[in-house]
Short mmCIF file of C-alpha atoms and ligand atoms in Angstrom, two decimals:
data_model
loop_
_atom_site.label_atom_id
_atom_site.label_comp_id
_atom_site.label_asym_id
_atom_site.label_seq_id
_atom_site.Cartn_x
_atom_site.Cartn_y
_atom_site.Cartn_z
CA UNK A 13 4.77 10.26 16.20
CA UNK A 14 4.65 8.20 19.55
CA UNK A 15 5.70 4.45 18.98
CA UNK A 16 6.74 2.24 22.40
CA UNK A 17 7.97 -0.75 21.98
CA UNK A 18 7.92 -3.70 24.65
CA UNK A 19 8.09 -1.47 27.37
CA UNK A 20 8.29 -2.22 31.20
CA UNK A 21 8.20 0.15 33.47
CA UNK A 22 9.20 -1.36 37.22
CA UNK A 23 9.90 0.56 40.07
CA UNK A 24 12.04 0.23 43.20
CA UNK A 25 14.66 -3.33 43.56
CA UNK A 26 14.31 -6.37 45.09
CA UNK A 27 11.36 -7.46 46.99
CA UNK A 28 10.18 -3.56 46.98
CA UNK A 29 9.84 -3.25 43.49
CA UNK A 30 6.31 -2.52 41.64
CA UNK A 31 5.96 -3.64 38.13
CA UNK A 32 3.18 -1.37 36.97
CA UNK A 33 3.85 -1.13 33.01
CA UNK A 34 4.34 -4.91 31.50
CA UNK A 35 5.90 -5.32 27.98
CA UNK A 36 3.37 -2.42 26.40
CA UNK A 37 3.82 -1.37 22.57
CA UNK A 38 1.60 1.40 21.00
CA UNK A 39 1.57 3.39 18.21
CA UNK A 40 0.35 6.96 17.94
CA UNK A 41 0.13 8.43 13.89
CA UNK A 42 1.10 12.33 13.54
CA UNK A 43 -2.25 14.32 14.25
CA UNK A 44 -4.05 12.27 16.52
CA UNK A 45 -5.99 12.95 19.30
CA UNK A 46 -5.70 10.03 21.97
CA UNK A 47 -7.47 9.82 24.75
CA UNK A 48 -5.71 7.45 27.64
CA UNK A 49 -8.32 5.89 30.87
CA UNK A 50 -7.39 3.53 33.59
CA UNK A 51 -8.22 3.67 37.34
CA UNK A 52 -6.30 5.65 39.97
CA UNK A 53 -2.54 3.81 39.90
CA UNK A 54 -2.86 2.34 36.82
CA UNK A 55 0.37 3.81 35.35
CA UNK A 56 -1.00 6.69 33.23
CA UNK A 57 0.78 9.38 34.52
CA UNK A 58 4.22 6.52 34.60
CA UNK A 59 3.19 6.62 30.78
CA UNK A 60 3.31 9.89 30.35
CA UNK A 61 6.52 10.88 32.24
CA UNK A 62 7.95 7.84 30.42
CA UNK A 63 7.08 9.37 26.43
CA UNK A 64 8.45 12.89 28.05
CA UNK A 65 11.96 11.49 29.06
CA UNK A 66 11.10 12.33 32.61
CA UNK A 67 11.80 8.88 33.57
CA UNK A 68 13.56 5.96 31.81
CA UNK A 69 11.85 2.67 31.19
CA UNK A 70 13.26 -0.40 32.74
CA UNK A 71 13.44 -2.05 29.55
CA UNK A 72 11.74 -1.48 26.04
CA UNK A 73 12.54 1.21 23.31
CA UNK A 74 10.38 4.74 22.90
CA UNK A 75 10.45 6.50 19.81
CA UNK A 76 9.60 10.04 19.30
CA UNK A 77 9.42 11.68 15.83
CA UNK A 78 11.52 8.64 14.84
CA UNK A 79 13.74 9.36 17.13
CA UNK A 80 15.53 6.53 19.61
CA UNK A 81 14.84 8.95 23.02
CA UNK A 82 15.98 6.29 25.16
CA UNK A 83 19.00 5.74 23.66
CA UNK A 84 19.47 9.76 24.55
CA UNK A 85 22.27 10.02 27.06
CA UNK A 86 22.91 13.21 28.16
CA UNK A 87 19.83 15.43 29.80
CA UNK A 88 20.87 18.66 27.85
CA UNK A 89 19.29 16.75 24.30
CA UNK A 90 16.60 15.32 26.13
CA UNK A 91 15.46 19.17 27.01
CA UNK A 92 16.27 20.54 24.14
CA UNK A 93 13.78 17.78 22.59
CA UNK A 94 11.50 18.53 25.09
CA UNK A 95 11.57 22.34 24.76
CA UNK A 96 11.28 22.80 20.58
CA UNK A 97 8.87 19.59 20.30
CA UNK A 98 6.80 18.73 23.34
CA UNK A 99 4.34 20.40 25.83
CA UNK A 100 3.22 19.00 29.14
CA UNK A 101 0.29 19.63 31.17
CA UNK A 102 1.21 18.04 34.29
CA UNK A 103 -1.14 16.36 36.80
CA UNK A 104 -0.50 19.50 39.48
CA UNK A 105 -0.23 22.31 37.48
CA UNK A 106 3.28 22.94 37.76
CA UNK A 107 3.18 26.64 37.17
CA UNK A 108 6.36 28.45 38.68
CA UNK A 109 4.86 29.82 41.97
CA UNK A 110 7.02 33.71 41.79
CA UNK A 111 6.19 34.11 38.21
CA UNK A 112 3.35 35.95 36.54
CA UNK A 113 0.89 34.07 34.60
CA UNK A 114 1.92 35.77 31.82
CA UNK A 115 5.51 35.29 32.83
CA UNK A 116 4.36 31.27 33.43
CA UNK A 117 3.31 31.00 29.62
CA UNK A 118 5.93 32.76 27.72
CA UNK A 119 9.07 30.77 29.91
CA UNK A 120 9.63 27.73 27.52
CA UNK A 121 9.82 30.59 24.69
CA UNK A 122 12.42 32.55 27.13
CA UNK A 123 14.41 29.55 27.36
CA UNK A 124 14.65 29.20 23.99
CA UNK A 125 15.14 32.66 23.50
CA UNK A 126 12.53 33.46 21.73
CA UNK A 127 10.33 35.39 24.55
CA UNK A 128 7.42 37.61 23.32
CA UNK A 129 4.87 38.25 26.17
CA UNK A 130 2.65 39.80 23.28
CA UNK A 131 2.00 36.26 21.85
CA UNK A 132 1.72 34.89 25.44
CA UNK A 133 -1.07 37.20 26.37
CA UNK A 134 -3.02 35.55 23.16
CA UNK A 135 -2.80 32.06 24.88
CA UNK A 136 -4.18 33.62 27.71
CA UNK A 137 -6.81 35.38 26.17
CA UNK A 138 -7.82 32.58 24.23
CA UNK A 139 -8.01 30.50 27.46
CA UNK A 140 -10.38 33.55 29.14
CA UNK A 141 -7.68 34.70 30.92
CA UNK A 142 -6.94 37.76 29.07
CA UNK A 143 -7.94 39.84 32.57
CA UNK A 144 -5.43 38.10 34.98
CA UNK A 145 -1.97 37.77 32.84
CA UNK A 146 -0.73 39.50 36.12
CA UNK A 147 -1.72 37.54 38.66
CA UNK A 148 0.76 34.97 40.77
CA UNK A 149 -0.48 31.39 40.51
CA UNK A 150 -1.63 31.46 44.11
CA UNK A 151 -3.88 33.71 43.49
CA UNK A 152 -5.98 32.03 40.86
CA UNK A 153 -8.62 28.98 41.32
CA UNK A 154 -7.76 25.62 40.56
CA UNK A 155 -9.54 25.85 36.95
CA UNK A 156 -7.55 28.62 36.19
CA UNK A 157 -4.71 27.54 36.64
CA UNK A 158 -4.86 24.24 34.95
CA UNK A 159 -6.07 26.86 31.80
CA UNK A 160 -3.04 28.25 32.46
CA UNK A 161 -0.92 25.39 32.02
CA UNK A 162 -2.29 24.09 28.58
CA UNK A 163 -1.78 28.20 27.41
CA UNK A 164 2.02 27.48 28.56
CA UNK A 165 2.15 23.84 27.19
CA UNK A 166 1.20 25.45 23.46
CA UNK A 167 3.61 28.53 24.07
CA UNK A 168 7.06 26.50 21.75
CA UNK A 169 3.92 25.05 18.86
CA UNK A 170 4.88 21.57 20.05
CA UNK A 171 4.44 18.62 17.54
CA UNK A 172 3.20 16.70 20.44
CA UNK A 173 1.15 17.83 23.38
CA UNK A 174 1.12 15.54 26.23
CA UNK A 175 -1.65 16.34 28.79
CA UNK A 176 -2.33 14.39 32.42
CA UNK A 177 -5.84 15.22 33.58
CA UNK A 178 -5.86 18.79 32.26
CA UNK A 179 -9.40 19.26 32.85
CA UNK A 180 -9.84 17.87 36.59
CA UNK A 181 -10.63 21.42 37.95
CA UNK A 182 -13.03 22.61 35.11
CA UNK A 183 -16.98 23.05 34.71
CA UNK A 184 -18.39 20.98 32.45
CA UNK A 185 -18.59 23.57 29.72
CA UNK A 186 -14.72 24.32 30.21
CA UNK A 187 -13.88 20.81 29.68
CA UNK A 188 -15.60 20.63 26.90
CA UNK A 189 -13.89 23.81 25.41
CA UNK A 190 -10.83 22.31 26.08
CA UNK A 191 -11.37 18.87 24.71
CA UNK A 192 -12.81 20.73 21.57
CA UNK A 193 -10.16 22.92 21.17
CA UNK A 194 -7.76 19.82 21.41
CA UNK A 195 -9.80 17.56 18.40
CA UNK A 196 -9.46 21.37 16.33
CA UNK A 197 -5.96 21.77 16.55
CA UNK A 198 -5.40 17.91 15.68
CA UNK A 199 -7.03 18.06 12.91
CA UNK A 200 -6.34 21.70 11.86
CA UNK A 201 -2.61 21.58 12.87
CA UNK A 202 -1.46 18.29 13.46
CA UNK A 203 -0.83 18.72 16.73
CA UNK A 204 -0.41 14.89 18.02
CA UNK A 205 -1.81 14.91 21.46
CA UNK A 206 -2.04 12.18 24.24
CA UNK A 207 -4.44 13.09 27.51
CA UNK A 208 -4.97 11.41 30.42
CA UNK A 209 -8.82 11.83 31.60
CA UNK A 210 -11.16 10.32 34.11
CA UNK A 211 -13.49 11.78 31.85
CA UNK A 212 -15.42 9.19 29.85
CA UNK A 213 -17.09 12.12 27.68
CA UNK A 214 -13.48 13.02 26.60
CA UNK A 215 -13.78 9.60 24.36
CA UNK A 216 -16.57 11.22 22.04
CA UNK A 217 -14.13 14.12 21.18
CA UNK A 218 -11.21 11.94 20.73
CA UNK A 219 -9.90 9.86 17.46
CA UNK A 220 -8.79 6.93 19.66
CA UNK A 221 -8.91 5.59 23.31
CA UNK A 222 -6.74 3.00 25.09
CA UNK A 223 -7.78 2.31 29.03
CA UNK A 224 -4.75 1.07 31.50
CA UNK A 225 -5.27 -1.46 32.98
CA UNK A 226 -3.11 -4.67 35.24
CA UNK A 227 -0.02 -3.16 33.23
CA UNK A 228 -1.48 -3.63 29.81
CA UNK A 229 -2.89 -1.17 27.39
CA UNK A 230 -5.80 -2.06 25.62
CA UNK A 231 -7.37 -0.12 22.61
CA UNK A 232 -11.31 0.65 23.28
CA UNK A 233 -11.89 2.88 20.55
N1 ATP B 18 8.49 7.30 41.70
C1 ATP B 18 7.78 6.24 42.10
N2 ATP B 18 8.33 5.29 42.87
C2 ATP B 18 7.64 4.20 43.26
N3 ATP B 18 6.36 3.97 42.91
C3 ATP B 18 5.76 4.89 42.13
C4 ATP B 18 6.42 6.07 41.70
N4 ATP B 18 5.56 6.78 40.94
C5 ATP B 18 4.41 6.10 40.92
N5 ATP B 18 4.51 4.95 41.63
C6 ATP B 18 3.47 3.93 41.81
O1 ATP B 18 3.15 3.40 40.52
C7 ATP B 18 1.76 3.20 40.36
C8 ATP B 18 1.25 4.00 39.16
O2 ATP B 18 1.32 5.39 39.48
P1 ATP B 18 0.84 6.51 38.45
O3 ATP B 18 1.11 7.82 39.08
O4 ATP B 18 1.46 6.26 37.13
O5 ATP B 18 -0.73 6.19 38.39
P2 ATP B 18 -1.91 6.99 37.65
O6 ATP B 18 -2.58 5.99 36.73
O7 ATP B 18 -1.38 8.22 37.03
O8 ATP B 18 -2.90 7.31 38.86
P3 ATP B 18 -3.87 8.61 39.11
O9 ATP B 18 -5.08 8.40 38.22
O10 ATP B 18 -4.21 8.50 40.55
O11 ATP B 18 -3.09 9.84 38.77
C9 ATP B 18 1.12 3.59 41.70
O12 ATP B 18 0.90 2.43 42.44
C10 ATP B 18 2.17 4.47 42.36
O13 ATP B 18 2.10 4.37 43.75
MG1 MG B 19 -1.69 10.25 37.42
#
């Protein structure tokens, strides 16, 4: 589902520039649930944004569905790719600050034209947030809001779910709700899914782990 090959991620020119991915290959199989670790500035959320076609790799191939996505050119077929086969939980939420949670979640189906706020009040229920769908982002707590964003990253069924420290902001039993749910609808659905944690629990839930670390990936589970 994911495959990198021999990819280097360096950033800036000259005597500025930071290498912080060095020739990395991996392979992720459809279904998976994998778990990515590293310190603070290790590279995962450079990974991520790299596998989303967010960012372009400085050299190296990435392959998604069998698909060449950095050979893509044009950014209209990297978000169409993006909208029918990927969802993101960014870092910082990302949820559109003069939207409506419920607004927030059905918005990649809207921009596929496909909006239904009845199904995006499900996500929301099923996150426990059934109460607030009408509610502006600002006025939630940080927990919520980071529910909010997996609801909206599930909204378009995405063959891949792609998730950077989506439980930061959550109680323990949240988090481990959430990294429940996600081993479920691997193995239920097939949903491939790569988070990023600081979570070291989060490795008991999921299939495999790599950790991040001095520009390498290395496999610890
Ligand atoms: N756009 C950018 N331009 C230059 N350097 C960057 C850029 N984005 C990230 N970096 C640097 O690359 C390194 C890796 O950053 P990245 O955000 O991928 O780390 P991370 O592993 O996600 O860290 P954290 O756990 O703190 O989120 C850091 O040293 C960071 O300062
Ligand atoms: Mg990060």
């Amino acid at each position: 589902m994911i495959e990198l090959k021999h990819v280097t991620k360096i950033y800036g020119q000259g005597k500025e520039n930071l290498c912080v991915l060095e020739d990395v290959s991996l392979r992720i199989a459809r279904g998976k649930f994998t778990v990515l670790l590293g310190p603070s500035g290790s590279g995962k959320s450079t990974l991520l944004n790299l596998i989303a076609m967010l960012d372009a790799p400085t050299s190296g191939k990435i392959f998604i569905d069998g698909k060449d996505v950095t050979a893509l050119r044009s950014e209209s077929s990297r978000a169409k790719l993006r909208l029918t086969k990927m969802g993101f939980v960014f870092q910082f939420d990302g949820l559109l600050p003069e939207f409506s949670l419920l607004e927030n979640v059905d918005m990649p189906a809207r921009m596929l034209g496909r909006s239904s706020t009845k199904k995006a009040q499900k996500l929301l229920e099923r996150f426990g947030l059934g109460e607030m769908v009408h509610k502006l982002p600002a006025d939630l707590s940080g927990g919520e809001k980071q529910r909010a964003s997996i609801a909206r990253a599930l909204r378009n069924q995405p063959l891949l779910l792609l998730a950077d420290e989506p439980t930061g902001n959550l109680d323990v039993q949240r988090k481990v709700q959430v990294f429940e749910d996600f081993a479920r609808m691997s193995r239920e659905e097939g949903l491939t899914i790569l988070m990023v944690t600081h979570d070291v629990h989060a490795a008991d839930f999921a299939d495999e782990v790599f950790t991040l670390q001095n520009k390498q990936l290395v496999k610890t589970k």
